[in-house]
Amino acid sequence: MNPSPGTPSVTSVAAGSILAEISHPNEEQKRRTWTLNHAEWGGALTLDQYLEREPYLTTIPLARDGGMRHWILKTRTYKHAASHDFEVSVLASCESIRKRVLATAHLRGEGRGVTVREYKAYGIGSVFTDPRFRGRGYAGRLLAEVAKALKGGVMDDVACTALWSDIGKQYYAKKGWAAFPSLHFEFSVVDAAAAAERPNPNGASEPVNPAAQKAEKEEQANGAEAEAEAGGVTAVPIEYDDLAALCERDEELLRAQLARTAIATGHTCVAFVPDRDTMMWHYLRDEFITTKIFESHPSSTPREAAVRGAIAGATHGRRVWALWSRSYGGAAGEDPARTVDKNTLYILRLVVELEGTKADLADNDEEDEDVVAAFAAVMRTALEEARAWHLGKIDMWNPSPMAKQLVERSGLRHRSVDREKDSIPSMMWYGLEDIKDIEWVANEKYCWC
């Protein structure tokens, strides 16, 4: 791609002319951009840790070899006519990361069915405008050019781009990225010792917080109910070596779910592929951040190694598993054990093998009770892991109809949150279909970047 087609030659520009163009930044420009957006995207990392993390993320399998690309909108301000003397200013920046996506197509003719094809897609993240240049439409211009560049030509087989808005649903929708459902289930997980009675620097105790007490009771109830519903079923931790086989099985099930949903709705159904590279991107990102955070707070570090997910169910075809990651919302350098209410365990992907063959649980409570018990066992492990790592809640994005049934049947206490501002999944569809006729299946946290 030529990032600046049609740029006038130096001899044709007058002194004071400003030329804007899209390009990929050099290392110095990346570092300057990361320094500026650290306050926005750095989370619990210090600036130095953030400046170490960003280059590291480009080395992870999903991102390496051009999988992740950085983009900037920059200007050249020429000081003198017919001169190479100019200043460069970076106005706005973003990143793109290449992903695999599955999409259905309805077959024509006798027998009419549905086929599922694989395409390329791109996630767009870290959209940022230098505060000095905000309010002038630069981010919108950058995104328009990036979307055009990522679409490529007919032979590139790119189906869509997606981003996750932290500024509500309207801004990106006006730019071509339609907002999709942004609901999640939130399960309370409270470290009782930290929440109910935290020691202060003077050695006294802070007063008991009624809200913390309520959340603690909910957490205790969740643990007891998950224990009871699991009915003796035990979940097994998922190791890195397990991922390849589980992700392949997940993709097989997802293809079947897409075809079934397309036939039932008449819509084009789309899903990002929850493959091993995608999960490892989340895991390695999580591992980097968590290691840096706990280096400064060794006394808060759990003794046991982190569990990345869990699987339960003895019968192939009726198993349940979940993969998750950790997120710490405290300020840079803050002890994560003291920010429990800001910390979250995200269910990246929930897999219910039964969804490969049907959309809903049986009305008869006993028929699918083994699947409910497997789900409860997995969630019990997630609750234990969240508690160990000072995570105050578990979020499950856009649970499927069957996942909702499992939550209800397991008796886990939760609240339903419909996000209006943060992490709004938004998609620009490159196909001929109207975006209103696109069904985003498995619109879960693993898609995010």
Short mmCIF file of C-alpha atoms in Angstrom, two decimals:
data_model
loop_
_atom_site.label_atom_id
_atom_site.label_comp_id
_atom_site.label_asym_id
_atom_site.label_seq_id
_atom_site.Cartn_x
_atom_site.Cartn_y
_atom_site.Cartn_z
CA MET A 1 0.00 0.00 0.00
CA ASN A 2 1.24 3.51 -0.83
CA PRO A 3 0.30 5.47 2.30
CA SER A 4 0.28 8.83 0.61
CA PRO A 5 -0.81 8.57 -3.02
CA GLY A 6 -0.79 11.80 -4.91
CA THR A 7 1.48 13.68 -2.49
CA PRO A 8 2.77 16.78 -4.33
CA SER A 9 6.47 17.00 -5.04
CA VAL A 10 8.47 19.33 -2.82
CA THR A 11 8.93 21.84 -5.62
CA SER A 12 5.14 22.34 -5.88
CA VAL A 13 4.53 23.28 -2.25
CA ALA A 14 4.58 26.80 -0.91
CA ALA A 15 6.09 27.80 2.41
CA GLY A 16 3.68 27.10 5.25
CA SER A 17 1.82 24.37 3.35
CA ILE A 18 0.55 21.49 5.49
CA LEU A 19 0.25 18.06 3.89
CA ALA A 20 -1.62 15.29 5.76
CA GLU A 21 -1.00 11.65 4.98
CA ILE A 22 -1.56 8.15 6.37
CA SER A 23 1.52 6.02 7.06
CA HIS A 24 3.06 3.42 9.32
CA PRO A 25 5.08 5.09 12.10
CA ASN A 26 8.79 4.68 12.67
CA GLU A 27 10.05 3.50 16.07
CA GLU A 28 10.47 7.02 17.41
CA GLN A 29 6.90 7.95 16.41
CA LYS A 30 5.54 4.77 18.01
CA ARG A 31 7.28 5.51 21.27
CA ARG A 32 6.06 9.10 21.27
CA THR A 33 2.50 7.93 20.59
CA TRP A 34 2.65 5.29 23.35
CA THR A 35 3.98 7.89 25.79
CA LEU A 36 1.01 10.12 25.01
CA ASN A 37 -1.64 7.41 25.20
CA HIS A 38 -0.28 5.65 28.29
CA ALA A 39 -2.75 7.51 30.53
CA GLU A 40 -5.57 6.24 28.31
CA TRP A 41 -4.50 2.64 27.71
CA GLY A 42 -1.78 1.85 30.24
CA GLY A 43 -4.09 0.70 33.03
CA ALA A 44 -2.16 -0.50 36.07
CA LEU A 45 1.20 -0.39 34.27
CA THR A 46 3.73 2.36 34.83
CA LEU A 47 4.89 4.28 31.76
CA ASP A 48 8.14 2.29 31.57
CA GLN A 49 6.23 -1.00 31.82
CA TYR A 50 3.79 0.14 29.15
CA LEU A 51 6.62 1.15 26.83
CA GLU A 52 8.01 -2.35 27.31
CA ARG A 53 4.67 -4.06 26.76
CA GLU A 54 3.70 -2.45 23.46
CA PRO A 55 6.70 -3.73 21.41
CA TYR A 56 6.36 -7.11 23.14
CA LEU A 57 2.78 -7.50 21.91
CA THR A 58 4.02 -7.37 18.31
CA THR A 59 6.11 -10.51 18.91
CA ILE A 60 3.17 -12.75 19.90
CA PRO A 61 2.21 -15.24 17.14
CA LEU A 62 -1.10 -13.57 16.23
CA ALA A 63 0.65 -10.21 15.85
CA ARG A 64 4.04 -11.08 14.39
CA ASP A 65 4.96 -11.03 10.69
CA GLY A 66 2.65 -8.13 9.92
CA GLY A 67 -0.32 -9.50 11.84
CA MET A 68 -0.35 -6.29 13.85
CA ARG A 69 0.19 -2.97 12.12
CA HIS A 70 0.42 0.53 13.52
CA TRP A 71 -1.10 3.48 11.67
CA ILE A 72 -0.77 7.24 12.00
CA LEU A 73 -2.19 10.34 10.42
CA LYS A 74 0.65 12.81 10.19
CA THR A 75 1.32 16.22 8.70
CA ARG A 76 4.32 17.71 7.02
CA THR A 77 4.57 21.46 7.50
CA TYR A 78 7.01 22.95 4.99
CA LYS A 79 9.00 25.89 6.30
CA HIS A 80 10.35 27.05 2.95
CA ALA A 81 9.16 26.69 -0.63
CA ALA A 82 11.05 24.16 -2.78
CA SER A 83 12.78 22.80 0.31
CA HIS A 84 13.08 19.56 2.21
CA ASP A 85 12.90 21.54 5.45
CA PHE A 86 9.66 20.45 7.13
CA GLU A 87 8.27 19.41 10.49
CA VAL A 88 6.26 16.21 11.05
CA SER A 89 3.41 16.09 13.54
CA VAL A 90 1.52 12.88 14.43
CA LEU A 91 -2.14 13.84 14.75
CA ALA A 92 -3.86 10.50 15.40
CA SER A 93 -2.94 6.83 15.67
CA CYS A 94 -4.42 3.33 15.87
CA GLU A 95 -3.50 -0.34 15.50
CA SER A 96 -4.91 -3.20 13.47
CA ILE A 97 -4.55 -6.92 14.09
CA ARG A 98 -5.36 -9.61 11.55
CA LYS A 99 -7.80 -12.35 12.55
CA ARG A 100 -9.70 -15.26 11.06
CA VAL A 101 -13.46 -15.01 10.68
CA LEU A 102 -16.18 -17.44 9.58
CA ALA A 103 -19.25 -16.31 7.66
CA THR A 104 -22.27 -18.13 6.24
CA ALA A 105 -23.75 -17.91 2.78
CA HIS A 106 -27.15 -19.21 1.72
CA LEU A 107 -26.97 -21.57 -1.25
CA ARG A 108 -29.32 -21.12 -4.17
CA GLY A 109 -31.16 -23.81 -6.08
CA GLU A 110 -32.62 -27.14 -5.14
CA GLY A 111 -32.03 -28.28 -1.61
CA ARG A 112 -30.89 -24.79 -0.58
CA GLY A 113 -28.63 -24.94 2.40
CA VAL A 114 -25.93 -22.94 4.06
CA THR A 115 -22.20 -23.01 3.58
CA VAL A 116 -19.59 -21.66 6.02
CA ARG A 117 -16.50 -19.99 4.60
CA GLU A 118 -13.36 -18.59 6.17
CA TYR A 119 -12.29 -14.99 5.51
CA LYS A 120 -9.82 -12.49 6.87
CA ALA A 121 -10.88 -9.79 9.29
CA TYR A 122 -9.15 -7.09 11.29
CA GLY A 123 -9.59 -5.81 14.79
CA ILE A 124 -8.86 -2.11 15.26
CA GLY A 125 -7.73 -0.77 18.62
CA SER A 126 -6.00 2.03 20.52
CA VAL A 127 -7.61 4.81 18.48
CA PHE A 128 -6.03 7.97 19.84
CA THR A 129 -5.74 11.64 18.91
CA ASP A 130 -2.99 13.85 20.31
CA PRO A 131 -4.81 16.13 22.82
CA ARG A 132 -3.39 19.19 21.04
CA PHE A 133 -5.25 18.29 17.85
CA ARG A 134 -8.60 17.00 19.12
CA GLY A 135 -11.93 18.17 17.80
CA ARG A 136 -10.74 18.52 14.19
CA GLY A 137 -11.87 15.17 12.77
CA TYR A 138 -8.41 13.65 12.51
CA ALA A 139 -9.33 10.30 14.13
CA GLY A 140 -12.27 9.97 11.75
CA ARG A 141 -10.07 10.63 8.73
CA LEU A 142 -7.47 8.13 9.94
CA LEU A 143 -10.10 5.44 10.48
CA ALA A 144 -11.66 6.01 7.07
CA GLU A 145 -8.29 5.55 5.37
CA VAL A 146 -7.35 2.53 7.50
CA ALA A 147 -10.69 0.84 6.80
CA LYS A 148 -10.14 1.36 3.07
CA ALA A 149 -6.57 0.03 3.25
CA LEU A 150 -7.57 -3.06 5.26
CA LYS A 151 -10.41 -3.92 2.89
CA GLY A 152 -7.95 -4.26 0.04
CA GLY A 153 -9.14 -5.75 -3.23
CA VAL A 154 -11.51 -8.57 -4.17
CA MET A 155 -8.72 -11.15 -3.94
CA ASP A 156 -7.86 -10.17 -0.37
CA ASP A 157 -10.99 -11.90 0.97
CA VAL A 158 -11.50 -9.49 3.88
CA ALA A 159 -15.01 -9.72 5.35
CA CYS A 160 -15.02 -7.02 8.01
CA THR A 161 -13.25 -4.91 10.58
CA ALA A 162 -14.30 -4.61 14.20
CA LEU A 163 -13.52 -2.31 17.10
CA TRP A 164 -14.67 -1.89 20.68
CA SER A 165 -15.77 1.64 21.47
CA ASP A 166 -15.14 3.26 24.83
CA ILE A 167 -17.03 6.41 23.85
CA GLY A 168 -20.52 5.03 23.36
CA LYS A 169 -22.36 3.74 20.30
CA GLN A 170 -22.88 6.80 18.12
CA TYR A 171 -19.42 8.08 17.12
CA TYR A 172 -18.17 4.95 15.40
CA ALA A 173 -21.61 4.09 14.01
CA LYS A 174 -21.48 7.37 12.08
CA LYS A 175 -18.09 6.29 10.70
CA GLY A 176 -19.45 2.95 9.44
CA TRP A 177 -18.95 0.63 12.45
CA ALA A 178 -22.42 -0.48 13.58
CA ALA A 179 -22.88 -1.19 17.29
CA PHE A 180 -23.75 -4.76 18.26
CA PRO A 181 -25.11 -6.14 21.55
CA SER A 182 -22.97 -5.19 24.53
CA LEU A 183 -24.57 -7.10 27.39
CA HIS A 184 -22.68 -9.04 30.01
CA PHE A 185 -23.41 -11.10 33.10
CA GLU A 186 -21.51 -9.98 36.18
CA PHE A 187 -20.81 -12.43 38.99
CA SER A 188 -19.64 -10.99 42.30
CA VAL A 189 -16.34 -12.28 43.67
CA VAL A 190 -15.12 -10.50 46.78
CA ASP A 191 -12.02 -11.13 48.83
CA ALA A 192 -13.81 -11.00 52.16
CA ALA A 193 -10.74 -10.18 54.20
CA ALA A 194 -9.79 -7.29 51.95
CA ALA A 195 -13.29 -5.95 51.40
CA ALA A 196 -14.83 -6.20 54.85
CA GLU A 197 -11.95 -5.03 57.01
CA ARG A 198 -8.85 -3.53 55.44
CA PRO A 199 -6.04 -2.38 57.78
CA ASN A 200 -4.96 1.20 57.27
CA PRO A 201 -1.44 2.64 57.68
CA ASN A 202 -2.16 3.61 61.32
CA GLY A 203 -2.90 0.04 62.28
CA ALA A 204 -6.62 0.63 62.83
CA SER A 205 -9.35 -0.94 60.75
CA GLU A 206 -11.55 0.75 58.22
CA PRO A 207 -15.27 0.55 59.02
CA VAL A 208 -17.16 -2.33 57.49
CA ASN A 209 -18.59 -1.34 54.15
CA PRO A 210 -22.27 -2.39 53.79
CA ALA A 211 -21.88 -2.73 50.03
CA ALA A 212 -18.83 -4.94 50.55
CA GLN A 213 -20.74 -7.03 53.04
CA LYS A 214 -23.55 -7.53 50.53
CA ALA A 215 -21.09 -8.44 47.75
CA GLU A 216 -19.29 -10.82 50.13
CA LYS A 217 -22.56 -12.62 50.91
CA GLU A 218 -23.29 -12.89 47.18
CA GLU A 219 -19.84 -14.36 46.59
CA GLN A 220 -20.29 -16.86 49.39
CA ALA A 221 -23.72 -17.77 48.02
CA ASN A 222 -22.28 -18.17 44.53
CA GLY A 223 -19.57 -20.48 45.81
CA ALA A 224 -22.06 -22.59 47.77
CA GLU A 225 -24.55 -22.76 44.89
CA ALA A 226 -21.87 -23.67 42.35
CA GLU A 227 -20.62 -26.35 44.74
CA ALA A 228 -24.11 -27.76 45.24
CA GLU A 229 -25.11 -27.65 41.57
CA ALA A 230 -21.83 -29.25 40.45
CA GLY A 231 -23.01 -32.35 42.32
CA GLY A 232 -19.55 -33.75 42.83
CA VAL A 233 -18.37 -32.93 39.29
CA THR A 234 -14.83 -31.55 39.31
CA ALA A 235 -13.38 -29.20 36.73
CA VAL A 236 -9.84 -29.78 35.47
CA PRO A 237 -7.50 -26.79 34.82
CA ILE A 238 -6.71 -26.13 31.16
CA GLU A 239 -3.01 -25.98 30.33
CA TYR A 240 -1.31 -24.32 27.36
CA ASP A 241 -0.76 -27.76 25.82
CA ASP A 242 -4.51 -28.38 25.85
CA LEU A 243 -5.35 -25.30 23.80
CA ALA A 244 -4.73 -26.57 20.27
CA ALA A 245 -7.11 -29.53 20.55
CA LEU A 246 -9.78 -27.57 22.44
CA CYS A 247 -9.67 -24.67 19.98
CA GLU A 248 -9.96 -27.03 17.01
CA ARG A 249 -12.98 -28.66 18.63
CA ASP A 250 -14.45 -25.23 19.39
CA GLU A 251 -14.12 -24.18 15.74
CA GLU A 252 -15.84 -27.37 14.62
CA LEU A 253 -18.75 -26.69 16.98
CA LEU A 254 -18.89 -23.02 16.01
CA ARG A 255 -19.19 -23.87 12.31
CA ALA A 256 -22.18 -26.08 13.10
CA GLN A 257 -23.72 -23.36 15.28
CA LEU A 258 -23.26 -20.75 12.55
CA ALA A 259 -24.98 -22.91 9.93
CA ARG A 260 -27.86 -23.74 12.25
CA THR A 261 -28.35 -20.10 13.24
CA ALA A 262 -28.21 -18.93 9.62
CA ILE A 263 -30.95 -21.40 8.65
CA ALA A 264 -33.09 -20.41 11.63
CA THR A 265 -32.78 -16.63 11.13
CA GLY A 266 -32.25 -16.27 7.39
CA HIS A 267 -29.36 -13.92 8.21
CA THR A 268 -25.68 -14.00 7.35
CA CYS A 269 -23.96 -15.24 10.49
CA VAL A 270 -20.41 -14.22 11.34
CA ALA A 271 -18.00 -15.30 14.07
CA PHE A 272 -14.37 -14.59 14.83
CA VAL A 273 -12.48 -17.86 15.09
CA PRO A 274 -11.47 -18.65 18.71
CA ASP A 275 -8.23 -20.27 17.58
CA ARG A 276 -5.10 -20.95 19.60
CA ASP A 277 -3.22 -17.88 18.36
CA THR A 278 -6.08 -15.63 19.45
CA MET A 279 -6.22 -17.19 22.91
CA MET A 280 -2.44 -17.06 23.30
CA TRP A 281 -2.50 -13.36 22.44
CA HIS A 282 -4.83 -12.80 25.40
CA TYR A 283 -2.89 -15.14 27.67
CA LEU A 284 0.55 -13.71 26.96
CA ARG A 285 -0.75 -10.14 27.23
CA ASP A 286 -2.34 -11.04 30.57
CA GLU A 287 0.83 -12.77 31.76
CA PHE A 288 3.04 -9.80 30.92
CA ILE A 289 0.78 -7.31 32.70
CA THR A 290 0.19 -9.46 35.77
CA THR A 291 3.87 -10.28 36.18
CA LYS A 292 4.80 -6.59 36.08
CA ILE A 293 2.05 -5.60 38.53
CA PHE A 294 2.90 -8.26 41.12
CA GLU A 295 6.69 -7.73 40.89
CA SER A 296 6.22 -4.67 43.09
CA HIS A 297 3.83 -6.46 45.47
CA PRO A 298 5.25 -9.95 46.12
CA SER A 299 3.31 -10.37 49.37
CA SER A 300 0.05 -10.12 47.37
CA THR A 301 1.10 -12.72 44.79
CA PRO A 302 -0.83 -16.01 45.09
CA ARG A 303 1.32 -19.03 45.87
CA GLU A 304 -0.28 -21.20 43.22
CA ALA A 305 0.33 -20.70 39.50
CA ALA A 306 -2.45 -19.04 37.57
CA VAL A 307 -5.19 -21.21 36.08
CA ARG A 308 -6.10 -20.05 32.55
CA GLY A 309 -9.36 -21.96 32.24
CA ALA A 310 -11.18 -25.12 33.25
CA ILE A 311 -13.05 -28.01 31.64
CA ALA A 312 -15.63 -30.39 33.11
CA GLY A 313 -17.79 -33.26 31.88
CA ALA A 314 -16.89 -36.89 31.32
CA THR A 315 -18.75 -37.47 28.06
CA HIS A 316 -17.41 -36.15 24.76
CA GLY A 317 -20.12 -33.96 23.22
CA ARG A 318 -21.43 -32.87 26.63
CA ARG A 319 -18.38 -31.13 28.06
CA VAL A 320 -18.18 -27.49 29.13
CA TRP A 321 -15.06 -25.37 29.26
CA ALA A 322 -14.13 -21.74 29.75
CA LEU A 323 -10.97 -19.76 29.04
CA TRP A 324 -10.34 -16.54 30.95
CA SER A 325 -7.97 -13.65 31.54
CA ARG A 326 -7.33 -11.15 34.33
CA SER A 327 -7.64 -7.37 34.30
CA TYR A 328 -6.47 -4.98 37.02
CA GLY A 329 -8.07 -1.55 37.21
CA GLY A 330 -6.00 0.16 39.87
CA ALA A 331 -3.59 3.03 39.28
CA ALA A 332 -0.04 2.35 38.13
CA GLY A 333 2.00 0.90 40.98
CA GLU A 334 -1.03 0.24 43.19
CA ASP A 335 -1.25 -3.02 45.12
CA PRO A 336 -3.85 -5.18 43.27
CA ALA A 337 -4.93 -6.67 46.61
CA ARG A 338 -6.27 -3.24 47.54
CA THR A 339 -8.20 -2.66 44.32
CA VAL A 340 -10.33 -5.80 44.33
CA ASP A 341 -13.49 -3.91 43.40
CA LYS A 342 -11.76 -2.61 40.23
CA ASN A 343 -10.31 -5.95 39.13
CA THR A 344 -12.07 -8.38 36.79
CA LEU A 345 -11.78 -11.95 35.58
CA TYR A 346 -13.07 -11.99 31.99
CA ILE A 347 -14.49 -15.16 30.51
CA LEU A 348 -12.81 -15.00 27.11
CA ARG A 349 -14.74 -17.92 25.70
CA LEU A 350 -17.38 -20.27 27.09
CA VAL A 351 -17.81 -23.51 25.15
CA VAL A 352 -20.78 -25.83 25.65
CA GLU A 353 -20.36 -28.80 23.34
CA LEU A 354 -24.12 -29.37 23.37
CA GLU A 355 -24.54 -26.12 21.40
CA GLY A 356 -23.05 -27.89 18.41
CA THR A 357 -26.29 -29.85 18.08
CA LYS A 358 -29.02 -27.68 19.61
CA ALA A 359 -29.65 -24.13 20.78
CA ASP A 360 -31.46 -24.74 24.07
CA LEU A 361 -31.37 -27.04 27.06
CA ALA A 362 -34.12 -29.64 27.40
CA ASP A 363 -37.22 -28.49 29.28
CA ASN A 364 -36.86 -31.61 31.39
CA ASP A 365 -34.51 -30.60 34.20
CA GLU A 366 -32.99 -34.06 34.45
CA GLU A 367 -32.11 -34.60 30.79
CA ASP A 368 -29.27 -32.08 30.60
CA GLU A 369 -28.42 -31.99 34.30
CA ASP A 370 -24.93 -33.35 33.61
CA VAL A 371 -24.21 -30.28 31.43
CA VAL A 372 -25.52 -27.93 34.14
CA ALA A 373 -23.28 -29.68 36.68
CA ALA A 374 -20.26 -29.34 34.36
CA PHE A 375 -20.94 -25.62 33.90
CA ALA A 376 -21.28 -25.13 37.68
CA ALA A 377 -17.96 -26.91 38.24
CA VAL A 378 -16.21 -24.68 35.69
CA MET A 379 -17.67 -21.54 37.27
CA ARG A 380 -16.68 -22.74 40.73
CA THR A 381 -13.07 -22.96 39.49
CA ALA A 382 -13.35 -19.47 37.98
CA LEU A 383 -14.67 -18.10 41.28
CA GLU A 384 -11.79 -19.69 43.19
CA GLU A 385 -9.25 -18.36 40.71
CA ALA A 386 -10.72 -14.86 40.82
CA ARG A 387 -10.62 -14.85 44.61
CA ALA A 388 -6.99 -16.03 44.68
CA TRP A 389 -5.88 -13.28 42.26
CA HIS A 390 -7.79 -10.42 43.93
CA LEU A 391 -10.40 -10.10 41.19
CA GLY A 392 -13.67 -8.69 42.48
CA LYS A 393 -15.97 -9.88 39.73
CA ILE A 394 -16.34 -12.18 36.75
CA ASP A 395 -17.74 -10.79 33.49
CA MET A 396 -19.23 -13.02 30.78
CA TRP A 397 -19.89 -11.09 27.55
CA ASN A 398 -23.01 -11.68 25.49
CA PRO A 399 -23.88 -15.16 26.80
CA SER A 400 -25.68 -17.37 24.27
CA PRO A 401 -29.25 -18.54 24.95
CA MET A 402 -27.91 -21.84 26.28
CA ALA A 403 -25.32 -20.07 28.45
CA LYS A 404 -28.10 -17.96 29.95
CA GLN A 405 -30.06 -21.11 30.71
CA LEU A 406 -27.02 -22.67 32.37
CA VAL A 407 -26.52 -19.61 34.57
CA GLU A 408 -30.16 -19.70 35.64
CA ARG A 409 -30.25 -23.46 36.20
CA SER A 410 -27.01 -23.38 38.20
CA GLY A 411 -28.45 -20.77 40.54
CA LEU A 412 -25.42 -18.49 40.33
CA ARG A 413 -26.23 -14.98 41.51
CA HIS A 414 -25.45 -12.38 38.92
CA ARG A 415 -26.61 -9.15 37.40
CA SER A 416 -27.18 -8.34 33.78
CA VAL A 417 -25.35 -5.23 32.54
CA ASP A 418 -26.13 -3.57 29.21
CA ARG A 419 -23.10 -1.40 28.51
CA GLU A 420 -23.88 1.92 26.86
CA LYS A 421 -20.41 3.46 26.79
CA ASP A 422 -17.53 1.04 27.36
CA SER A 423 -16.31 -1.82 25.15
CA ILE A 424 -19.13 -1.58 22.62
CA PRO A 425 -18.55 -4.26 19.92
CA SER A 426 -18.82 -2.49 16.56
CA MET A 427 -18.43 -3.91 13.05
CA MET A 428 -17.90 -2.58 9.54
CA TRP A 429 -19.12 -5.20 7.09
CA TYR A 430 -17.51 -5.30 3.65
CA GLY A 431 -19.99 -7.71 2.05
CA LEU A 432 -23.08 -6.85 0.01
CA GLU A 433 -25.49 -7.55 2.89
CA ASP A 434 -26.94 -4.75 4.98
CA ILE A 435 -25.26 -4.67 8.38
CA LYS A 436 -28.74 -5.05 9.93
CA ASP A 437 -28.87 -8.55 8.42
CA ILE A 438 -25.60 -9.63 10.00
CA GLU A 439 -25.77 -11.88 13.06
CA TRP A 440 -22.56 -11.74 15.14
CA VAL A 441 -22.34 -15.17 16.78
CA ALA A 442 -20.01 -15.78 19.76
CA ASN A 443 -19.65 -12.05 20.36
CA GLU A 444 -17.52 -12.71 23.41
CA LYS A 445 -14.45 -11.20 25.05
CA TYR A 446 -11.95 -13.28 23.04
CA CYS A 447 -12.85 -11.19 19.95
CA TRP A 448 -11.66 -7.99 21.64
CA CYS A 449 -8.30 -6.42 20.94
#
